[in-house]
Amino acid sequence: MTVAPDLGAQILRLYTVEKWRVGTIARQLHVHRDVVRRVIGGNSAPVHSSPLRPSRIDPYRPFMLETLTKFPTLTSSRLLQMLIERGYVGSASQLRHHVANMRPRPVPEAYLRLCTLPGEQAQVDWGHFGHLQIGRARRPLMAFVMVLSYSRRIFLRFFLDAHGATFIRGHAEAFVAFGGCARVVLYDNLKSAVLERRGDAIRFNPVLLEFAAHYRYEPRPVAVARGNEKGRVERAIRYVRDNFFAARKYTDLNDLNAQARQWCEGPASDRRWPQDPALSVREAFHAEQANLLALPEREYALAERLAVTAGKTPYVRFDLNDYSVPHTHVRRAWTVLADEHRVRVLDGTQELVSHVRSWDRGQQVEQPVHIEALVEHKRAARAHRASDRLAQAAPASVQFLRLAAERGEILSSTATVLSGLLDRYGARALEAAIAEALQRGVPHPNAVRLALERAREAAGTPPPVTLVLPEHVARRDAPVRAHDLASYDRPENDDDDD
């Protein structure tokens, strides 16, 4: 708190001339006692105070000072236990007060103002802006922010995840928006950038290294606990929260990103440039843009790549949803390439199928042709099973079905009818009837049925009837074993004759 000159002069006059005590001056002038003491102490005036009374903690001060010097972060509760073991009987609140005054304070560190050359450096970080509810899925709303350190030009892009492929996509779109890329890009210790760090030994994410090699820039992580080295992107994220996102209304992610582009090119670029208030960020960026690295002629492949496996059903799982594949490609491994709009399933380098991406969860994204083909395959499989059974029971059925197919008959229905006749009349009768139909040149199930009926009437046998009883009736009419009735032939009272 800064003390006004007139108030400070009045405090000094009352203290030195009128000999008022500190408490009296504080009450009469409506200021805190510490303010009065600071004004008096700053002017090297003697402070009238009563001598300190002895305290129970005085004998333990040397031990406390030595312990706190060696262990500066030791808690007051742990120090209290150590003093109790040494005979301390005072209160814990008094101990905490003294510990707060005796604990060593970290020496404040001064930082140099970092100056960068045009086109030399950019800073990147993620910002979390809540969640979006899409159907049953609750997706995180992540903001990718890149700032050019010299001009302070901001690139802002919102995503529904913070995966490595999304991180790379944010870079590529930022470079296109800037018309080039900086020579050095600074990162915090993000998993998308730094997989492992042991002191000065750093293991970068290989995907980021491949991307950086494509654009010819140097990825550089900031030092541990050195937030000032990337303070420009952190301030930019705070600026985005307060100046853009606060009270912002949008319909969906595309609308939000469209507004973000307009904001970056408008108000964010028209603000004053920190290094020279006479210039705007837009003007500083135009001066910096010529120093950025040129973009490569060949675009970088930005799709997210994932190895997947199709199980028994014709679907592959990607990002909480199932996407259909042809039924002929189940139980095999495939590669998924996905961006914000499409999910592509690849067989090596050949595209197997492409779907519109769903950001919901638990959805089955299908192409009707895949399901229809599977249904037809199942029907054909049933027909093949019937054909195999017929071929074993009546070998003439193979030629019969071939001729029926040549006449345009539906094989599945033809095989089904013949299977029913096989169940009613038996294999020998069906073989003879099919041979008769073939001899007459009529490969149709009705011709086989007529031949079977003529043979039955000629033999004088009754028509075969297939009776299918309901389950409860079949159980009721089940055969029951008769009991032995010999015991009923004995006299009722065998002992009466005795």
Short mmCIF file of C-alpha atoms in Angstrom, two decimals:
data_model
loop_
_atom_site.label_atom_id
_atom_site.label_comp_id
_atom_site.label_asym_id
_atom_site.label_seq_id
_atom_site.Cartn_x
_atom_site.Cartn_y
_atom_site.Cartn_z
CA MET A 1 0.00 0.00 0.00
CA THR A 2 1.38 3.37 -1.00
CA VAL A 3 1.00 6.06 1.65
CA ALA A 4 0.04 9.53 0.43
CA PRO A 5 2.68 12.20 1.17
CA ASP A 6 0.36 14.29 3.32
CA LEU A 7 -0.67 11.25 5.38
CA GLY A 8 2.95 10.22 5.87
CA ALA A 9 3.92 13.71 7.01
CA GLN A 10 1.03 13.75 9.48
CA ILE A 11 2.01 10.35 10.92
CA LEU A 12 5.62 11.50 11.41
CA ARG A 13 4.53 14.77 13.05
CA LEU A 14 2.19 13.04 15.52
CA TYR A 15 4.84 10.45 16.35
CA THR A 16 7.89 12.67 16.71
CA VAL A 17 6.36 15.93 17.91
CA GLU A 18 3.20 14.96 19.76
CA LYS A 19 4.74 11.65 21.01
CA TRP A 20 1.65 9.62 20.15
CA ARG A 21 1.87 5.85 20.26
CA VAL A 22 1.47 3.73 17.13
CA GLY A 23 -1.96 2.45 18.16
CA THR A 24 -3.25 5.95 18.91
CA ILE A 25 -2.11 7.24 15.52
CA ALA A 26 -3.71 4.24 13.75
CA ARG A 27 -7.07 4.73 15.49
CA GLN A 28 -7.24 8.47 14.98
CA LEU A 29 -6.17 8.43 11.34
CA HIS A 30 -8.13 5.24 10.50
CA VAL A 31 -5.13 3.35 9.12
CA HIS A 32 -3.57 0.02 10.00
CA ARG A 33 -0.84 -0.19 12.61
CA ASP A 34 1.53 -1.75 10.07
CA VAL A 35 1.12 1.33 7.87
CA VAL A 36 2.09 3.57 10.76
CA ARG A 37 5.10 1.38 11.61
CA ARG A 38 6.21 1.31 7.97
CA VAL A 39 6.08 5.09 7.71
CA ILE A 40 7.97 5.50 10.98
CA GLY A 41 10.51 2.80 10.16
CA GLY A 42 11.11 4.13 6.69
CA ASN A 43 12.14 7.44 8.13
CA SER A 44 14.49 5.89 10.73
CA ALA A 45 12.48 7.30 13.57
CA PRO A 46 12.55 5.50 16.92
CA VAL A 47 9.54 3.32 17.55
CA HIS A 48 8.06 3.45 21.02
CA SER A 49 7.18 -0.08 21.88
CA SER A 50 7.02 -2.12 25.02
CA PRO A 51 9.63 -4.86 25.53
CA LEU A 52 8.65 -8.34 24.39
CA ARG A 53 7.50 -10.71 27.09
CA PRO A 54 9.28 -14.04 27.36
CA SER A 55 7.62 -16.89 25.45
CA ARG A 56 7.56 -20.66 25.96
CA ILE A 57 8.92 -21.07 22.47
CA ASP A 58 12.07 -18.99 23.05
CA PRO A 59 14.28 -21.96 24.12
CA TYR A 60 13.33 -23.81 20.91
CA ARG A 61 14.04 -20.99 18.46
CA PRO A 62 17.60 -22.11 17.58
CA PHE A 63 16.39 -25.67 16.88
CA MET A 64 13.46 -24.39 14.79
CA LEU A 65 15.71 -22.08 12.78
CA GLU A 66 18.24 -24.83 12.13
CA THR A 67 15.53 -27.33 11.11
CA LEU A 68 13.73 -24.90 8.80
CA THR A 69 17.00 -23.86 7.20
CA LYS A 70 17.75 -27.47 6.37
CA PHE A 71 14.15 -28.41 5.46
CA PRO A 72 12.39 -25.23 4.28
CA THR A 73 9.14 -26.98 3.31
CA LEU A 74 8.66 -28.89 6.58
CA THR A 75 5.09 -28.46 7.79
CA SER A 76 4.22 -26.80 11.09
CA SER A 77 2.39 -29.91 12.31
CA ARG A 78 5.48 -32.08 11.83
CA LEU A 79 7.67 -29.49 13.52
CA LEU A 80 5.20 -29.35 16.42
CA GLN A 81 5.57 -33.10 16.97
CA MET A 82 9.34 -32.73 17.03
CA LEU A 83 9.13 -29.93 19.61
CA ILE A 84 6.66 -31.87 21.80
CA GLU A 85 9.16 -34.74 21.89
CA ARG A 86 11.69 -32.16 23.16
CA GLY A 87 9.43 -30.83 25.91
CA TYR A 88 7.44 -28.06 24.25
CA VAL A 89 4.06 -27.43 25.96
CA GLY A 90 2.88 -24.32 24.10
CA SER A 91 -0.03 -24.00 21.68
CA ALA A 92 0.02 -25.03 18.05
CA SER A 93 -1.31 -21.65 16.88
CA GLN A 94 1.60 -19.84 18.53
CA LEU A 95 4.03 -22.24 16.88
CA ARG A 96 2.50 -21.68 13.42
CA HIS A 97 2.85 -17.92 13.87
CA HIS A 98 6.53 -18.22 14.68
CA VAL A 99 7.16 -20.77 11.89
CA ALA A 100 5.61 -18.38 9.36
CA ASN A 101 8.08 -15.67 10.43
CA MET A 102 11.11 -17.96 10.57
CA ARG A 103 10.58 -20.04 7.41
CA PRO A 104 13.16 -19.12 4.74
CA ARG A 105 11.64 -17.31 1.80
CA PRO A 106 12.67 -18.16 -1.78
CA VAL A 107 14.81 -15.53 -3.32
CA PRO A 108 12.74 -13.76 -5.99
CA GLU A 109 14.12 -14.35 -9.45
CA ALA A 110 14.37 -11.57 -11.98
CA TYR A 111 13.68 -12.37 -15.62
CA LEU A 112 15.06 -10.72 -18.70
CA ARG A 113 12.63 -9.45 -21.27
CA LEU A 114 12.95 -11.86 -24.20
CA CYS A 115 13.30 -10.24 -27.59
CA THR A 116 13.03 -12.24 -30.81
CA LEU A 117 13.83 -11.47 -34.40
CA PRO A 118 11.09 -11.38 -37.07
CA GLY A 119 10.18 -14.88 -38.23
CA GLU A 120 12.48 -16.49 -35.67
CA GLN A 121 10.10 -18.03 -33.14
CA ALA A 122 6.53 -19.20 -32.54
CA GLN A 123 4.94 -20.59 -29.38
CA VAL A 124 2.28 -23.31 -29.18
CA ASP A 125 -0.03 -24.58 -26.45
CA TRP A 126 -3.46 -26.11 -25.80
CA GLY A 127 -6.28 -24.39 -23.95
CA HIS A 128 -9.26 -26.24 -22.43
CA PHE A 129 -12.62 -24.50 -22.93
CA GLY A 130 -15.13 -26.90 -21.39
CA HIS A 131 -17.06 -29.62 -23.23
CA LEU A 132 -19.52 -30.06 -26.09
CA GLN A 133 -22.39 -32.56 -25.89
CA ILE A 134 -22.82 -34.34 -29.23
CA GLY A 135 -25.56 -36.93 -28.95
CA ARG A 136 -24.48 -39.27 -26.16
CA ALA A 137 -20.82 -38.23 -26.37
CA ARG A 138 -19.32 -35.51 -24.16
CA ARG A 139 -16.36 -34.18 -26.12
CA PRO A 140 -13.68 -31.82 -24.72
CA LEU A 141 -13.49 -28.45 -26.45
CA MET A 142 -9.77 -27.83 -26.98
CA ALA A 143 -8.25 -24.66 -28.44
CA PHE A 144 -5.02 -24.94 -30.40
CA VAL A 145 -3.18 -21.60 -30.13
CA MET A 146 -0.02 -20.57 -31.98
CA VAL A 147 1.54 -17.13 -31.53
CA LEU A 148 4.35 -15.55 -33.55
CA SER A 149 6.71 -14.22 -30.87
CA TYR A 150 7.75 -11.10 -32.77
CA SER A 151 4.46 -9.74 -34.14
CA ARG A 152 2.12 -11.46 -31.61
CA ARG A 153 -0.11 -12.64 -34.46
CA ILE A 154 -2.50 -15.31 -33.08
CA PHE A 155 -3.82 -18.44 -34.77
CA LEU A 156 -6.83 -20.01 -33.01
CA ARG A 157 -8.49 -23.31 -33.93
CA PHE A 158 -10.92 -25.38 -31.83
CA PHE A 159 -10.93 -29.21 -31.87
CA LEU A 160 -12.87 -31.95 -30.10
CA ASP A 161 -9.74 -33.74 -28.85
CA ALA A 162 -6.06 -33.12 -28.22
CA HIS A 163 -4.59 -36.20 -29.92
CA GLY A 164 -1.26 -36.15 -31.69
CA ALA A 165 -2.81 -36.10 -35.16
CA THR A 166 -4.99 -33.14 -34.14
CA PHE A 167 -1.90 -31.38 -32.77
CA ILE A 168 -0.15 -31.78 -36.12
CA ARG A 169 -3.23 -30.57 -38.01
CA GLY A 170 -3.29 -27.40 -35.90
CA HIS A 171 0.32 -26.68 -36.91
CA ALA A 172 -0.35 -27.20 -40.61
CA GLU A 173 -3.41 -24.94 -40.60
CA ALA A 174 -1.52 -22.27 -38.63
CA PHE A 175 1.35 -22.29 -41.12
CA VAL A 176 -1.11 -21.88 -43.99
CA ALA A 177 -2.84 -19.00 -42.18
CA PHE A 178 0.53 -17.26 -41.58
CA GLY A 179 1.78 -17.95 -45.08
CA GLY A 180 4.94 -19.59 -43.68
CA CYS A 181 6.41 -21.01 -40.50
CA ALA A 182 8.87 -19.76 -37.90
CA ARG A 183 12.35 -21.20 -37.67
CA VAL A 184 11.85 -22.32 -34.06
CA VAL A 185 8.62 -23.48 -32.38
CA LEU A 186 8.53 -23.58 -28.57
CA TYR A 187 6.53 -26.22 -26.71
CA ASP A 188 5.63 -26.90 -23.15
CA ASN A 189 6.27 -30.46 -21.94
CA LEU A 190 3.24 -31.82 -23.83
CA LYS A 191 3.00 -35.53 -24.59
CA SER A 192 2.26 -34.57 -28.18
CA ALA A 193 5.71 -32.98 -28.32
CA VAL A 194 7.92 -34.52 -25.59
CA LEU A 195 7.47 -38.18 -24.70
CA GLU A 196 10.13 -38.31 -21.99
CA ARG A 197 12.51 -35.92 -20.29
CA ARG A 198 15.38 -36.58 -17.88
CA GLY A 199 17.16 -33.33 -17.16
CA ASP A 200 18.62 -32.14 -20.42
CA ALA A 201 17.96 -35.48 -22.17
CA ILE A 202 14.77 -35.16 -24.22
CA ARG A 203 12.93 -37.76 -26.29
CA PHE A 204 10.67 -36.05 -28.81
CA ASN A 205 7.51 -37.51 -30.23
CA PRO A 206 8.66 -39.12 -33.53
CA VAL A 207 5.51 -37.92 -35.35
CA LEU A 208 6.34 -34.33 -34.41
CA LEU A 209 9.94 -34.78 -35.53
CA GLU A 210 8.77 -36.10 -38.91
CA PHE A 211 6.40 -33.16 -39.28
CA ALA A 212 9.09 -30.64 -38.27
CA ALA A 213 11.50 -32.16 -40.78
CA HIS A 214 8.89 -31.75 -43.50
CA TYR A 215 8.46 -28.02 -42.73
CA ARG A 216 12.16 -27.49 -41.89
CA TYR A 217 11.65 -25.89 -38.48
CA GLU A 218 13.26 -26.71 -35.13
CA PRO A 219 11.00 -28.02 -32.32
CA ARG A 220 12.28 -26.78 -28.99
CA PRO A 221 10.79 -27.49 -25.55
CA VAL A 222 11.03 -24.81 -22.87
CA ALA A 223 13.07 -25.44 -19.74
CA VAL A 224 11.34 -27.01 -16.76
CA ALA A 225 9.64 -24.42 -14.49
CA ARG A 226 10.40 -21.64 -16.98
CA GLY A 227 6.93 -20.46 -17.91
CA ASN A 228 8.31 -17.05 -18.87
CA GLU A 229 9.91 -18.63 -21.94
CA LYS A 230 6.46 -19.28 -23.42
CA GLY A 231 4.57 -16.52 -21.68
CA ARG A 232 3.36 -15.04 -24.95
CA VAL A 233 1.21 -18.02 -25.85
CA GLU A 234 -0.07 -18.26 -22.27
CA ARG A 235 -1.08 -14.61 -22.35
CA ALA A 236 -2.64 -15.23 -25.76
CA ILE A 237 -4.79 -18.05 -24.33
CA ARG A 238 -5.88 -15.75 -21.50
CA TYR A 239 -6.65 -13.08 -24.11
CA VAL A 240 -8.73 -15.62 -26.06
CA ARG A 241 -10.71 -16.51 -22.93
CA ASP A 242 -11.48 -12.91 -22.00
CA ASN A 243 -11.78 -11.20 -25.37
CA PHE A 244 -13.16 -13.92 -27.65
CA PHE A 245 -14.72 -16.89 -25.85
CA ALA A 246 -16.43 -15.12 -22.94
CA ALA A 247 -20.20 -14.85 -23.59
CA ARG A 248 -19.67 -16.23 -27.11
CA LYS A 249 -22.69 -17.90 -28.77
CA TYR A 250 -22.25 -20.51 -31.50
CA THR A 251 -24.28 -23.32 -33.02
CA ASP A 252 -21.59 -25.97 -33.55
CA LEU A 253 -17.84 -26.43 -33.92
CA ASN A 254 -17.75 -25.16 -37.50
CA ASP A 255 -19.55 -21.97 -36.50
CA LEU A 256 -17.17 -21.46 -33.58
CA ASN A 257 -14.11 -21.88 -35.80
CA ALA A 258 -15.54 -19.50 -38.40
CA GLN A 259 -15.96 -16.86 -35.69
CA ALA A 260 -12.44 -17.59 -34.42
CA ARG A 261 -10.96 -16.94 -37.89
CA GLN A 262 -12.80 -13.63 -38.15
CA TRP A 263 -11.62 -12.63 -34.69
CA CYS A 264 -7.97 -13.50 -35.43
CA GLU A 265 -8.04 -11.51 -38.66
CA GLY A 266 -10.02 -8.64 -37.11
CA PRO A 267 -9.90 -7.49 -33.46
CA ALA A 268 -6.91 -9.66 -32.50
CA SER A 269 -4.84 -8.23 -35.37
CA ASP A 270 -5.97 -4.64 -34.81
CA ARG A 271 -4.78 -4.46 -31.20
CA ARG A 272 -1.69 -2.42 -30.35
CA TRP A 273 1.70 -4.02 -30.86
CA PRO A 274 3.42 -4.29 -27.42
CA GLN A 275 6.85 -3.26 -28.71
CA ASP A 276 5.60 -0.09 -30.38
CA PRO A 277 2.13 1.23 -29.46
CA ALA A 278 2.12 3.33 -32.61
CA LEU A 279 1.84 0.12 -34.68
CA SER A 280 -0.78 -2.61 -34.72
CA VAL A 281 -0.19 -6.36 -34.61
CA ARG A 282 -1.35 -6.50 -38.24
CA GLU A 283 1.37 -4.07 -39.33
CA ALA A 284 4.03 -5.90 -37.33
CA PHE A 285 2.91 -9.19 -38.90
CA HIS A 286 3.18 -7.79 -42.43
CA ALA A 287 6.76 -6.81 -41.63
CA GLU A 288 7.50 -10.26 -40.16
CA GLN A 289 5.81 -12.37 -42.83
CA ALA A 290 8.65 -11.93 -45.33
CA ASN A 291 11.04 -13.55 -42.82
CA LEU A 292 9.00 -16.73 -42.33
CA LEU A 293 10.15 -20.01 -43.87
CA ALA A 294 8.40 -20.85 -47.13
CA LEU A 295 5.88 -23.68 -47.06
CA PRO A 296 6.91 -26.94 -48.78
CA GLU A 297 5.39 -27.74 -52.14
CA ARG A 298 4.16 -31.15 -51.01
CA GLU A 299 1.45 -31.21 -48.36
CA TYR A 300 1.92 -33.31 -45.25
CA ALA A 301 -0.45 -36.26 -44.71
CA LEU A 302 -2.59 -35.03 -41.82
CA ALA A 303 -5.02 -37.93 -41.32
CA GLU A 304 -5.02 -39.81 -38.03
CA ARG A 305 -3.74 -43.35 -38.62
CA LEU A 306 -4.83 -46.32 -36.52
CA ALA A 307 -4.55 -50.10 -36.92
CA VAL A 308 -7.91 -51.84 -36.40
CA THR A 309 -9.32 -55.36 -36.68
CA ALA A 310 -12.72 -56.48 -37.94
CA GLY A 311 -14.22 -59.22 -35.76
CA LYS A 312 -17.03 -61.64 -36.56
CA THR A 313 -19.33 -58.80 -37.51
CA PRO A 314 -18.54 -56.58 -40.53
CA TYR A 315 -17.52 -53.52 -38.50
CA VAL A 316 -14.34 -51.83 -37.32
CA ARG A 317 -14.22 -49.76 -34.12
CA PHE A 318 -12.84 -46.22 -34.23
CA ASP A 319 -13.28 -43.45 -31.68
CA LEU A 320 -16.32 -44.84 -29.83
CA ASN A 321 -18.21 -45.82 -33.01
CA ASP A 322 -18.46 -48.81 -35.40
CA TYR A 323 -18.01 -48.40 -39.16
CA SER A 324 -19.15 -51.07 -41.62
CA VAL A 325 -16.86 -52.95 -44.02
CA PRO A 326 -17.71 -55.60 -46.67
CA HIS A 327 -18.64 -58.95 -45.09
CA THR A 328 -15.85 -60.61 -47.08
CA HIS A 329 -13.25 -58.72 -45.01
CA VAL A 330 -14.04 -59.82 -41.45
CA ARG A 331 -11.45 -61.21 -39.02
CA ARG A 332 -8.66 -59.24 -40.65
CA ALA A 333 -6.49 -56.26 -39.74
CA TRP A 334 -6.96 -52.94 -41.52
CA THR A 335 -5.72 -49.37 -41.34
CA VAL A 336 -8.02 -46.45 -40.53
CA LEU A 337 -7.21 -42.94 -41.78
CA ALA A 338 -9.47 -40.32 -40.24
CA ASP A 339 -9.83 -36.57 -40.26
CA GLU A 340 -12.58 -34.32 -38.91
CA HIS A 341 -15.03 -35.28 -41.67
CA ARG A 342 -14.19 -38.73 -43.08
CA VAL A 343 -13.16 -42.16 -41.81
CA ARG A 344 -11.40 -44.25 -44.45
CA VAL A 345 -10.58 -47.97 -44.11
CA LEU A 346 -7.55 -49.04 -46.13
CA ASP A 347 -6.30 -52.41 -47.33
CA GLY A 348 -2.63 -51.54 -47.69
CA THR A 349 -2.70 -48.53 -50.01
CA GLN A 350 -6.13 -49.31 -51.50
CA GLU A 351 -9.20 -47.66 -50.01
CA LEU A 352 -11.72 -50.28 -48.94
CA VAL A 353 -14.53 -47.98 -47.79
CA SER A 354 -15.08 -44.34 -46.77
CA HIS A 355 -17.61 -43.13 -44.17
CA VAL A 356 -18.75 -39.76 -42.85
CA ARG A 357 -17.21 -39.41 -39.38
CA SER A 358 -19.53 -39.48 -36.38
CA TRP A 359 -18.60 -37.52 -33.24
CA ASP A 360 -21.35 -39.26 -31.28
CA ARG A 361 -20.68 -42.48 -29.39
CA GLY A 362 -22.07 -46.00 -29.72
CA GLN A 363 -23.19 -45.43 -33.33
CA GLN A 364 -23.16 -47.97 -36.16
CA VAL A 365 -22.19 -46.04 -39.28
CA GLU A 366 -23.15 -48.28 -42.18
CA GLN A 367 -23.30 -48.34 -45.94
CA PRO A 368 -26.50 -50.15 -47.00
CA VAL A 369 -24.69 -52.13 -49.67
CA HIS A 370 -22.56 -53.85 -47.00
CA ILE A 371 -25.57 -55.06 -45.01
CA GLU A 372 -27.56 -56.05 -48.11
CA ALA A 373 -24.63 -58.07 -49.43
CA LEU A 374 -24.33 -59.88 -46.10
CA VAL A 375 -28.06 -60.71 -46.09
CA GLU A 376 -27.85 -62.08 -49.64
CA HIS A 377 -24.79 -64.08 -48.69
CA LYS A 378 -26.65 -65.64 -45.75
CA ARG A 379 -29.56 -66.53 -47.98
CA ALA A 380 -27.23 -68.07 -50.54
CA ALA A 381 -25.52 -69.99 -47.78
CA ARG A 382 -28.84 -71.46 -46.70
CA ALA A 383 -29.53 -72.42 -50.31
CA HIS A 384 -26.12 -74.06 -50.57
CA ARG A 385 -26.79 -76.09 -47.43
CA ALA A 386 -30.08 -77.29 -48.89
CA SER A 387 -28.37 -78.13 -52.19
CA ASP A 388 -25.70 -80.17 -50.44
CA ARG A 389 -28.33 -82.16 -48.55
CA LEU A 390 -30.27 -82.81 -51.75
CA ALA A 391 -27.11 -83.88 -53.61
CA GLN A 392 -26.38 -86.52 -50.98
CA ALA A 393 -29.96 -87.84 -50.81
CA ALA A 394 -30.86 -87.55 -54.52
CA PRO A 395 -27.83 -87.15 -56.83
CA ALA A 396 -30.10 -86.28 -59.78
CA SER A 397 -30.96 -83.00 -58.01
CA VAL A 398 -27.58 -81.53 -59.05
CA GLN A 399 -28.49 -81.65 -62.76
CA PHE A 400 -32.07 -80.63 -61.94
CA LEU A 401 -30.92 -77.42 -60.16
CA ARG A 402 -28.48 -76.60 -62.95
CA LEU A 403 -31.22 -76.81 -65.57
CA ALA A 404 -33.58 -74.83 -63.35
CA ALA A 405 -30.97 -72.06 -63.05
CA GLU A 406 -30.61 -71.96 -66.84
CA ARG A 407 -34.38 -71.43 -67.12
CA GLY A 408 -34.17 -68.49 -64.68
CA GLU A 409 -35.67 -70.21 -61.66
CA ILE A 410 -34.78 -69.01 -58.16
CA LEU A 411 -32.45 -71.68 -56.83
CA SER A 412 -33.07 -70.97 -53.16
CA SER A 413 -36.84 -71.46 -53.42
CA THR A 414 -36.42 -74.49 -55.72
CA ALA A 415 -34.01 -76.14 -53.26
CA THR A 416 -36.37 -75.35 -50.38
CA VAL A 417 -39.31 -77.04 -52.14
CA LEU A 418 -37.26 -80.10 -53.00
CA SER A 419 -36.03 -80.34 -49.38
CA GLY A 420 -39.65 -80.36 -48.21
CA LEU A 421 -40.51 -83.13 -50.67
CA LEU A 422 -37.49 -85.06 -49.42
CA ASP A 423 -38.78 -84.87 -45.86
CA ARG A 424 -42.31 -86.04 -46.90
CA TYR A 425 -41.61 -88.76 -49.46
CA GLY A 426 -38.08 -89.95 -48.72
CA ALA A 427 -34.85 -90.02 -50.72
CA ARG A 428 -35.67 -93.00 -53.04
CA ALA A 429 -39.03 -91.63 -54.15
CA LEU A 430 -37.58 -88.13 -54.68
CA GLU A 431 -34.71 -89.48 -56.80
CA ALA A 432 -37.17 -91.34 -59.06
CA ALA A 433 -39.45 -88.29 -59.36
CA ILE A 434 -36.53 -85.97 -60.26
CA ALA A 435 -35.33 -88.45 -62.88
CA GLU A 436 -38.84 -88.53 -64.40
CA ALA A 437 -39.00 -84.70 -64.45
CA LEU A 438 -35.61 -84.54 -66.15
CA GLN A 439 -36.70 -87.15 -68.70
CA ARG A 440 -39.74 -85.03 -69.54
CA GLY A 441 -37.53 -81.91 -69.77
CA VAL A 442 -39.41 -79.98 -67.08
CA PRO A 443 -36.91 -78.93 -64.34
CA HIS A 444 -39.56 -77.41 -62.10
CA PRO A 445 -40.58 -78.44 -58.54
CA ASN A 446 -44.23 -78.90 -59.64
CA ALA A 447 -43.16 -81.58 -62.10
CA VAL A 448 -41.39 -83.44 -59.29
CA ARG A 449 -44.46 -83.08 -57.03
CA LEU A 450 -46.76 -84.52 -59.75
CA ALA A 451 -44.42 -87.45 -60.34
CA LEU A 452 -44.38 -88.23 -56.63
CA GLU A 453 -48.20 -88.12 -56.42
CA ARG A 454 -48.59 -90.43 -59.44
CA ALA A 455 -46.16 -92.91 -57.94
CA ARG A 456 -48.03 -92.80 -54.60
CA GLU A 457 -51.42 -93.35 -56.22
CA ALA A 458 -50.03 -96.21 -58.29
CA ALA A 459 -48.71 -97.86 -55.14
CA GLY A 460 -52.00 -97.24 -53.32
CA THR A 461 -50.38 -95.65 -50.29
CA PRO A 462 -52.04 -92.86 -48.32
CA PRO A 463 -50.77 -89.32 -48.83
CA PRO A 464 -47.92 -88.40 -46.45
CA VAL A 465 -49.00 -86.01 -43.72
CA THR A 466 -46.50 -84.06 -41.71
CA LEU A 467 -48.06 -83.26 -38.36
CA VAL A 468 -46.26 -80.81 -36.15
CA LEU A 469 -47.78 -80.63 -32.70
CA PRO A 470 -47.29 -77.73 -30.30
CA GLU A 471 -44.69 -78.39 -27.65
CA HIS A 472 -47.16 -78.61 -24.75
CA VAL A 473 -49.34 -81.06 -26.72
CA ALA A 474 -46.33 -83.18 -27.64
CA ARG A 475 -45.34 -83.37 -23.99
CA ARG A 476 -48.88 -84.34 -22.99
CA ASP A 477 -49.10 -87.11 -25.61
CA ALA A 478 -45.71 -88.56 -24.76
CA PRO A 479 -45.83 -92.38 -24.33
CA VAL A 480 -46.22 -93.54 -20.74
CA ARG A 481 -44.88 -96.90 -19.54
CA ALA A 482 -47.66 -99.13 -18.19
CA HIS A 483 -47.41 -100.33 -14.60
CA ASP A 484 -47.30 -104.01 -13.63
CA LEU A 485 -50.88 -105.09 -12.77
CA ALA A 486 -49.95 -108.41 -11.17
CA SER A 487 -50.33 -106.96 -7.71
CA TYR A 488 -54.02 -106.26 -8.38
CA ASP A 489 -54.74 -110.02 -8.93
CA ARG A 490 -53.96 -110.91 -5.31
CA PRO A 491 -56.82 -111.11 -2.73
CA GLU A 492 -57.20 -108.03 -0.61
CA ASN A 493 -56.86 -109.94 2.69
CA ASP A 494 -54.50 -112.86 2.28
CA ASP A 495 -54.55 -113.52 6.05
CA ASP A 496 -58.34 -114.05 6.38
CA ASP A 497 -58.07 -117.74 5.41
CA ASP A 498 -55.72 -118.49 8.24
#
